[in-house]
Amino acid sequence: MRLTSLPRLSLAQLPTPLDDVPRLTQQLNGPRILFKRDDLTGMGLGGNKVRKLEFLLADALQQRADVIVTGAGPQSNHLRLTAAAARKCGLDVVLVMFGNRPRETQGNFLLDELLGAEIIFTNDADRSSVDRALQEVAEDLRRRGRCPYIIPRGGATPLGSVGYVECVQELETQRVAQRVQVDHLVCAVGSCGTLAGLWLGACCFNAPYQLWGISVSRPRGECLARVQQLATDAAQILDVKPPRASMLPILRNEYLGTGYGIVTPEAVDAIRLVARTEGIFLDPVYTGKAMAGLMDLIRRGEIGKDEMVVFLHTGGAPSLFAHASVLLP
Ligand SMILES: *Cc1c(COP(=O)(O)O)cnc(C)c1O
């Protein structure tokens, strides 16, 4: 496997903790739950994108890029972390955002401004308007003699996913050291790069647990197709066998609610419960919905009380500040 020979920057504080959440478990009358604290990856207030960026920005530097171009919405954690990582590498950064400039400068958007990112709006609410604009912005930069490196939405490229192959290895080491038997791993799914990396990692390292992805954005079929493509291409980069269908993650999208970024009452309940039992902040867009999903799977008995669960906390807390009105009705 080529995992250790790929160009990589050290941006994240690793390993992230694997912590018991006994008061949450007790409150749910549920199975033993551990949080894998990827909200604590350190750089730029942390989150799952930092693991991907270690590989993506190393590639950008190798290609002699001088400006990073990426896109998403104003409350994107991916944008905040990409801008922070770019700054740490001495690079300029252009962020393309769908829609219009928000009325309020809060949460991730505030942090993007502090990082001095150049921010461009597509003035089109359609999220995929970003994808077209990324190419145009990069073309324009090239005409002006710059060397742009494009990172697609969510950092969801095969190379980015490699960060989560490595996370599985890290978790295996912790699992053995802490003598815990893990039956399930649950995470939020957006652009699908994280889950793709976890799946390939689970295959490479023979991880014995069932992977669950809770979609907060895309329909189930689209997620599965993306996960399959990303994981297969990541396997090529790493020179390992393609991921095994028998270990395919279970993908659920019934916790998405009305749409991406629209908070559900169940997610608000989950955010409050985790804050009040464990002093840990989930977020309204990703981890709140993923935890609402985990709570429902436990309630339905799809995850048994005698089993053990790892919840991958992928970060996102800065967007809490931009959602005050829906969090405290
Ligand atoms: C981006 C993100 C995710 C989803 O990860 P993907 O790799 O895009 O599927 C989950 N949680 C948070 C907080 C995120 O910012």
Short mmCIF file of C-alpha atoms and ligand atoms in Angstrom, two decimals:
data_model
loop_
_atom_site.label_atom_id
_atom_site.label_comp_id
_atom_site.label_asym_id
_atom_site.label_seq_id
_atom_site.Cartn_x
_atom_site.Cartn_y
_atom_site.Cartn_z
CA MET A 1 0.00 0.00 0.00
CA ARG A 2 1.29 3.45 -0.91
CA LEU A 3 -0.26 5.25 2.07
CA THR A 4 3.02 6.34 3.64
CA SER A 5 4.76 7.31 0.40
CA LEU A 6 2.17 9.84 -0.83
CA PRO A 7 3.07 13.52 -0.42
CA ARG A 8 1.40 14.73 2.75
CA LEU A 9 1.45 17.79 4.99
CA SER A 10 1.10 17.64 8.74
CA LEU A 11 -1.93 19.84 9.45
CA ALA A 12 -4.06 17.78 11.83
CA GLN A 13 -3.49 17.04 15.49
CA LEU A 14 -3.42 13.22 15.36
CA PRO A 15 -4.50 10.83 16.67
CA THR A 16 -7.85 12.39 17.58
CA PRO A 17 -9.29 11.08 20.86
CA LEU A 18 -11.59 8.04 21.01
CA ASP A 19 -13.73 8.82 24.04
CA ASP A 20 -16.55 7.12 25.91
CA VAL A 21 -19.76 9.13 26.27
CA PRO A 22 -21.32 7.27 29.22
CA ARG A 23 -23.90 9.90 30.17
CA LEU A 24 -25.26 9.97 26.62
CA THR A 25 -25.38 6.17 26.54
CA GLN A 26 -27.27 6.15 29.83
CA GLN A 27 -29.71 8.82 28.67
CA LEU A 28 -30.46 6.83 25.50
CA ASN A 29 -30.71 3.60 27.47
CA GLY A 30 -28.61 2.35 24.62
CA PRO A 31 -25.43 0.60 23.60
CA ARG A 32 -21.98 1.76 24.64
CA ILE A 33 -21.05 4.69 22.39
CA LEU A 34 -17.60 6.11 21.73
CA PHE A 35 -16.98 9.41 19.95
CA LYS A 36 -14.09 9.56 17.50
CA ARG A 37 -13.30 13.24 17.96
CA ASP A 38 -12.44 14.42 14.45
CA ASP A 39 -13.96 17.74 15.48
CA LEU A 40 -10.66 18.10 17.36
CA THR A 41 -8.28 17.84 14.39
CA GLY A 42 -6.99 21.19 15.60
CA MET A 43 -6.26 23.43 12.67
CA GLY A 44 -8.72 26.25 11.93
CA LEU A 45 -11.17 25.06 14.65
CA GLY A 46 -11.02 21.51 13.40
CA GLY A 47 -13.23 19.06 11.52
CA ASN A 48 -13.03 16.16 9.11
CA LYS A 49 -11.79 18.19 6.13
CA VAL A 50 -8.34 18.60 7.71
CA ARG A 51 -7.44 14.95 7.07
CA LYS A 52 -8.31 15.35 3.38
CA LEU A 53 -6.42 18.64 3.13
CA GLU A 54 -3.17 17.06 4.31
CA PHE A 55 -3.06 15.18 1.01
CA LEU A 56 -4.77 17.76 -1.22
CA LEU A 57 -2.55 20.68 -0.25
CA ALA A 58 0.60 18.56 -0.47
CA ASP A 59 -0.46 17.81 -4.05
CA ALA A 60 -1.14 21.52 -4.69
CA LEU A 61 2.34 22.47 -3.46
CA GLN A 62 3.92 19.73 -5.54
CA GLN A 63 2.16 21.15 -8.59
CA ARG A 64 3.56 24.58 -7.67
CA ALA A 65 0.11 26.13 -7.20
CA ASP A 66 0.02 29.63 -5.77
CA VAL A 67 -3.72 29.93 -5.20
CA ILE A 68 -6.35 27.43 -4.02
CA VAL A 69 -9.81 27.64 -5.61
CA THR A 70 -12.73 25.86 -3.99
CA GLY A 71 -16.43 26.35 -3.41
CA ALA A 72 -19.57 25.56 -1.40
CA GLY A 73 -22.04 27.56 0.73
CA PRO A 74 -21.32 30.44 3.14
CA GLN A 75 -21.60 28.15 6.17
CA SER A 76 -19.32 25.48 4.72
CA ASN A 77 -16.78 23.95 7.11
CA HIS A 78 -14.86 22.78 4.06
CA LEU A 79 -14.34 26.37 2.91
CA ARG A 80 -13.23 27.58 6.32
CA LEU A 81 -10.73 24.75 6.73
CA THR A 82 -9.42 24.94 3.16
CA ALA A 83 -8.87 28.68 3.55
CA ALA A 84 -7.09 28.16 6.89
CA ALA A 85 -4.90 25.38 5.48
CA ALA A 86 -4.06 27.45 2.39
CA ARG A 87 -2.99 30.35 4.61
CA LYS A 88 -0.83 28.05 6.70
CA CYS A 89 0.92 27.01 3.48
CA GLY A 90 1.38 30.62 2.38
CA LEU A 91 -1.11 30.32 -0.47
CA ASP A 92 -3.88 32.64 -1.66
CA VAL A 93 -7.41 31.32 -1.64
CA VAL A 94 -10.56 32.05 -3.64
CA LEU A 95 -13.88 30.75 -2.28
CA VAL A 96 -16.83 30.45 -4.67
CA MET A 97 -20.16 30.42 -2.83
CA PHE A 98 -23.58 29.56 -4.24
CA GLY A 99 -26.37 32.08 -3.70
CA ASN A 100 -25.93 35.68 -2.56
CA ARG A 101 -23.86 37.32 0.17
CA PRO A 102 -25.56 36.50 3.51
CA ARG A 103 -27.08 39.41 5.43
CA GLU A 104 -25.25 38.37 8.56
CA THR A 105 -21.49 37.78 8.80
CA GLN A 106 -21.49 34.86 11.23
CA GLY A 107 -20.12 31.37 11.81
CA ASN A 108 -17.90 29.93 9.10
CA PHE A 109 -18.50 32.91 6.81
CA LEU A 110 -17.09 35.27 9.44
CA LEU A 111 -14.00 33.07 9.75
CA ASP A 112 -13.55 33.02 5.95
CA GLU A 113 -13.50 36.83 6.01
CA LEU A 114 -10.96 36.86 8.86
CA LEU A 115 -8.76 34.50 6.84
CA GLY A 116 -8.79 37.10 4.08
CA ALA A 117 -10.14 34.73 1.45
CA GLU A 118 -11.35 36.27 -1.78
CA ILE A 119 -15.05 35.44 -1.86
CA ILE A 120 -17.13 35.25 -5.05
CA PHE A 121 -20.89 34.57 -5.15
CA THR A 122 -22.56 32.76 -8.04
CA ASN A 123 -25.87 34.56 -7.26
CA ASP A 124 -27.54 31.25 -8.07
CA ALA A 125 -29.09 29.24 -5.23
CA ASP A 126 -28.36 25.97 -7.07
CA ARG A 127 -25.41 24.37 -5.28
CA SER A 128 -23.97 22.94 -8.49
CA SER A 129 -23.59 26.50 -9.85
CA VAL A 130 -20.34 26.40 -7.85
CA ASP A 131 -18.90 23.58 -9.95
CA ARG A 132 -19.09 25.56 -13.21
CA ALA A 133 -17.81 28.73 -11.55
CA LEU A 134 -14.71 26.96 -10.17
CA GLN A 135 -13.49 26.26 -13.69
CA GLU A 136 -14.20 29.82 -14.85
CA VAL A 137 -12.42 31.35 -11.85
CA ALA A 138 -9.40 29.10 -12.37
CA GLU A 139 -9.29 29.94 -16.09
CA ASP A 140 -9.37 33.63 -15.28
CA LEU A 141 -6.52 33.23 -12.76
CA ARG A 142 -4.43 31.36 -15.34
CA ARG A 143 -4.93 34.17 -17.85
CA ARG A 144 -3.51 36.51 -15.22
CA GLY A 145 -0.41 34.34 -14.82
CA ARG A 146 -1.42 32.58 -11.62
CA CYS A 147 -1.26 28.85 -10.94
CA PRO A 148 -4.58 27.78 -9.40
CA TYR A 149 -5.32 24.40 -7.79
CA ILE A 150 -9.01 23.48 -7.82
CA ILE A 151 -10.49 21.52 -4.94
CA PRO A 152 -14.06 20.36 -5.69
CA ARG A 153 -16.89 20.82 -3.17
CA GLY A 154 -16.23 19.00 0.10
CA GLY A 155 -12.68 18.10 -0.96
CA ALA A 156 -14.35 14.98 -2.35
CA THR A 157 -11.62 13.62 -4.57
CA PRO A 158 -10.02 10.16 -4.45
CA LEU A 159 -6.86 11.74 -3.05
CA GLY A 160 -8.84 13.54 -0.32
CA SER A 161 -10.52 10.25 0.65
CA VAL A 162 -7.12 8.76 1.41
CA GLY A 163 -7.20 10.82 4.61
CA TYR A 164 -10.02 8.60 5.88
CA VAL A 165 -8.31 5.38 4.84
CA GLU A 166 -5.64 6.45 7.26
CA CYS A 167 -8.25 7.31 9.91
CA VAL A 168 -9.38 3.67 9.90
CA GLN A 169 -5.82 2.58 10.61
CA GLU A 170 -5.63 5.08 13.47
CA LEU A 171 -8.93 3.82 14.88
CA GLU A 172 -7.76 0.20 14.67
CA THR A 173 -4.68 1.07 16.72
CA GLN A 174 -6.84 2.81 19.34
CA ARG A 175 -9.38 0.01 19.36
CA VAL A 176 -6.69 -2.51 20.19
CA ALA A 177 -4.95 -0.28 22.75
CA GLN A 178 -8.23 0.57 24.51
CA ARG A 179 -9.44 -3.04 24.21
CA VAL A 180 -12.79 -2.18 22.69
CA GLN A 181 -14.85 -4.29 20.33
CA VAL A 182 -16.59 -2.03 17.79
CA ASP A 183 -19.69 -3.31 15.97
CA HIS A 184 -20.83 -0.16 14.16
CA LEU A 185 -19.36 3.12 12.95
CA VAL A 186 -21.79 5.94 12.14
CA CYS A 187 -21.01 9.20 10.33
CA ALA A 188 -22.66 12.07 8.47
CA VAL A 189 -22.41 12.01 4.67
CA GLY A 190 -22.26 15.10 2.48
CA SER A 191 -19.90 15.05 -0.48
CA CYS A 192 -19.17 11.35 0.30
CA GLY A 193 -15.35 11.50 0.45
CA THR A 194 -15.19 10.66 4.14
CA LEU A 195 -17.38 7.57 3.87
CA ALA A 196 -15.55 6.43 0.72
CA GLY A 197 -12.24 6.57 2.57
CA LEU A 198 -13.68 4.78 5.60
CA TRP A 199 -15.02 1.99 3.41
CA LEU A 200 -11.74 1.48 1.58
CA GLY A 201 -9.88 1.69 4.91
CA ALA A 202 -12.20 -0.86 6.51
CA CYS A 203 -11.41 -3.24 3.63
CA CYS A 204 -7.64 -2.62 3.75
CA PHE A 205 -7.34 -3.05 7.52
CA ASN A 206 -10.05 -5.71 7.97
CA ALA A 207 -12.03 -3.49 10.32
CA PRO A 208 -14.70 -5.68 11.89
CA TYR A 209 -17.51 -3.13 12.13
CA GLN A 210 -20.52 -2.20 9.98
CA LEU A 211 -20.26 1.29 8.45
CA TRP A 212 -23.37 3.49 8.44
CA GLY A 213 -23.64 6.73 6.47
CA ILE A 214 -26.37 9.22 7.32
CA SER A 215 -26.90 11.43 4.29
CA VAL A 216 -27.53 15.09 5.03
CA SER A 217 -27.48 16.20 1.44
CA ARG A 218 -27.86 13.82 -1.47
CA PRO A 219 -30.34 11.03 -2.34
CA ARG A 220 -29.27 7.52 -1.36
CA GLY A 221 -28.51 6.25 -4.88
CA GLU A 222 -26.36 9.26 -5.71
CA CYS A 223 -24.41 8.84 -2.46
CA LEU A 224 -23.72 5.18 -3.09
CA ALA A 225 -22.56 5.83 -6.65
CA ARG A 226 -20.21 8.59 -5.46
CA VAL A 227 -18.87 6.48 -2.58
CA GLN A 228 -18.19 3.62 -5.00
CA GLN A 229 -16.42 5.82 -7.53
CA LEU A 230 -14.31 7.67 -4.97
CA ALA A 231 -13.30 4.52 -3.09
CA THR A 232 -12.44 2.65 -6.30
CA ASP A 233 -10.28 5.52 -7.56
CA ALA A 234 -8.64 5.93 -4.14
CA ALA A 235 -7.72 2.23 -4.24
CA GLN A 236 -5.85 2.89 -7.49
CA ILE A 237 -3.92 5.75 -5.93
CA LEU A 238 -2.96 3.50 -3.02
CA ASP A 239 -2.28 0.51 -5.26
CA VAL A 240 -4.58 -1.77 -3.28
CA LYS A 241 -7.48 -4.04 -4.25
CA PRO A 242 -10.80 -2.27 -4.94
CA PRO A 243 -13.13 -2.08 -1.91
CA ARG A 244 -15.28 -5.15 -1.29
CA ALA A 245 -19.02 -4.97 -1.95
CA SER A 246 -19.60 -7.24 1.06
CA MET A 247 -18.38 -4.42 3.32
CA LEU A 248 -20.38 -1.67 1.59
CA PRO A 249 -21.70 0.94 4.06
CA ILE A 250 -25.41 1.07 4.85
CA LEU A 251 -26.67 4.42 3.62
CA ARG A 252 -29.73 6.08 5.16
CA ASN A 253 -31.27 9.34 4.05
CA GLU A 254 -34.47 9.55 6.07
CA TYR A 255 -32.82 11.93 8.55
CA LEU A 256 -32.11 14.58 5.92
CA GLY A 257 -35.46 16.37 6.39
CA THR A 258 -36.37 19.10 3.91
CA GLY A 259 -32.87 19.51 2.53
CA TYR A 260 -29.20 20.27 3.00
CA GLY A 261 -28.62 22.92 5.65
CA ILE A 262 -32.27 22.99 6.76
CA VAL A 263 -32.32 22.02 10.42
CA THR A 264 -34.72 19.28 11.57
CA PRO A 265 -36.42 19.23 15.02
CA GLU A 266 -34.77 15.84 15.64
CA ALA A 267 -31.32 17.32 14.96
CA VAL A 268 -32.01 20.18 17.40
CA ASP A 269 -32.99 17.61 20.05
CA ALA A 270 -29.82 15.62 19.37
CA ILE A 271 -27.61 18.73 19.59
CA ARG A 272 -29.15 19.71 22.92
CA LEU A 273 -28.96 16.20 24.35
CA VAL A 274 -25.27 15.75 23.51
CA ALA A 275 -24.43 19.22 24.84
CA ARG A 276 -26.35 18.64 28.08
CA THR A 277 -25.08 15.12 28.77
CA GLU A 278 -21.48 15.35 27.55
CA GLY A 279 -20.60 19.01 27.05
CA ILE A 280 -19.85 18.30 23.38
CA PHE A 281 -21.15 20.48 20.56
CA LEU A 282 -22.61 18.85 17.45
CA ASP A 283 -23.59 20.99 14.46
CA PRO A 284 -26.95 21.69 12.80
CA VAL A 285 -26.02 20.68 9.23
CA TYR A 286 -24.13 17.37 9.60
CA THR A 287 -23.47 15.79 12.97
CA GLY A 288 -26.82 16.83 14.53
CA LYS A 289 -28.67 14.94 11.81
CA ALA A 290 -26.25 12.00 12.00
CA MET A 291 -26.81 11.75 15.76
CA ALA A 292 -30.59 12.00 15.26
CA GLY A 293 -30.14 9.04 12.89
CA LEU A 294 -28.08 7.05 15.38
CA MET A 295 -30.65 7.69 18.11
CA ASP A 296 -33.42 6.45 15.83
CA LEU A 297 -31.47 3.34 14.79
CA ILE A 298 -31.00 2.52 18.49
CA ARG A 299 -34.69 3.15 19.23
CA ARG A 300 -35.70 0.82 16.37
CA GLY A 301 -33.32 -1.88 17.53
CA GLU A 302 -31.33 -1.80 14.27
CA ILE A 303 -28.35 -1.20 16.51
CA GLY A 304 -28.66 -3.42 19.57
CA LYS A 305 -28.11 -2.44 23.21
CA ASP A 306 -25.45 -5.12 23.63
CA GLU A 307 -23.44 -3.80 20.69
CA MET A 308 -20.86 -1.07 20.55
CA VAL A 309 -20.91 2.04 18.38
CA VAL A 310 -18.33 4.58 17.26
CA PHE A 311 -19.85 7.92 16.27
CA LEU A 312 -17.46 9.86 14.05
CA HIS A 313 -17.75 13.48 15.18
CA THR A 314 -16.80 15.31 12.00
CA GLY A 315 -16.94 18.85 13.45
CA GLY A 316 -19.00 21.79 12.25
CA ALA A 317 -19.68 23.64 15.50
CA PRO A 318 -18.86 27.12 14.04
CA SER A 319 -22.11 27.00 12.05
CA LEU A 320 -24.06 26.84 15.34
CA PHE A 321 -23.55 30.59 15.62
CA ALA A 322 -25.27 31.19 12.30
CA HIS A 323 -28.30 29.10 13.35
CA ALA A 324 -29.15 30.65 16.71
CA SER A 325 -32.76 31.42 15.80
CA VAL A 326 -33.63 27.81 14.93
CA LEU A 327 -31.63 26.28 17.78
CA LEU A 328 -33.36 28.31 20.48
CA PRO A 329 -36.94 28.71 19.33
C1 LIG B 1 -18.07 17.97 5.17
C2 LIG B 1 -18.62 17.51 6.47
C3 LIG B 1 -19.15 16.21 6.61
C4 LIG B 1 -19.32 15.26 5.46
O1 LIG B 1 -18.13 14.79 4.93
P1 LIG B 1 -18.09 14.39 3.38
O2 LIG B 1 -16.75 13.86 3.19
O3 LIG B 1 -18.34 15.66 2.62
O4 LIG B 1 -19.18 13.41 3.14
C5 LIG B 1 -19.61 15.82 7.85
N1 LIG B 1 -19.56 16.65 8.90
C6 LIG B 1 -19.06 17.90 8.81
C7 LIG B 1 -19.07 18.75 10.02
C8 LIG B 1 -18.57 18.37 7.60
O5 LIG B 1 -18.10 19.62 7.50
#
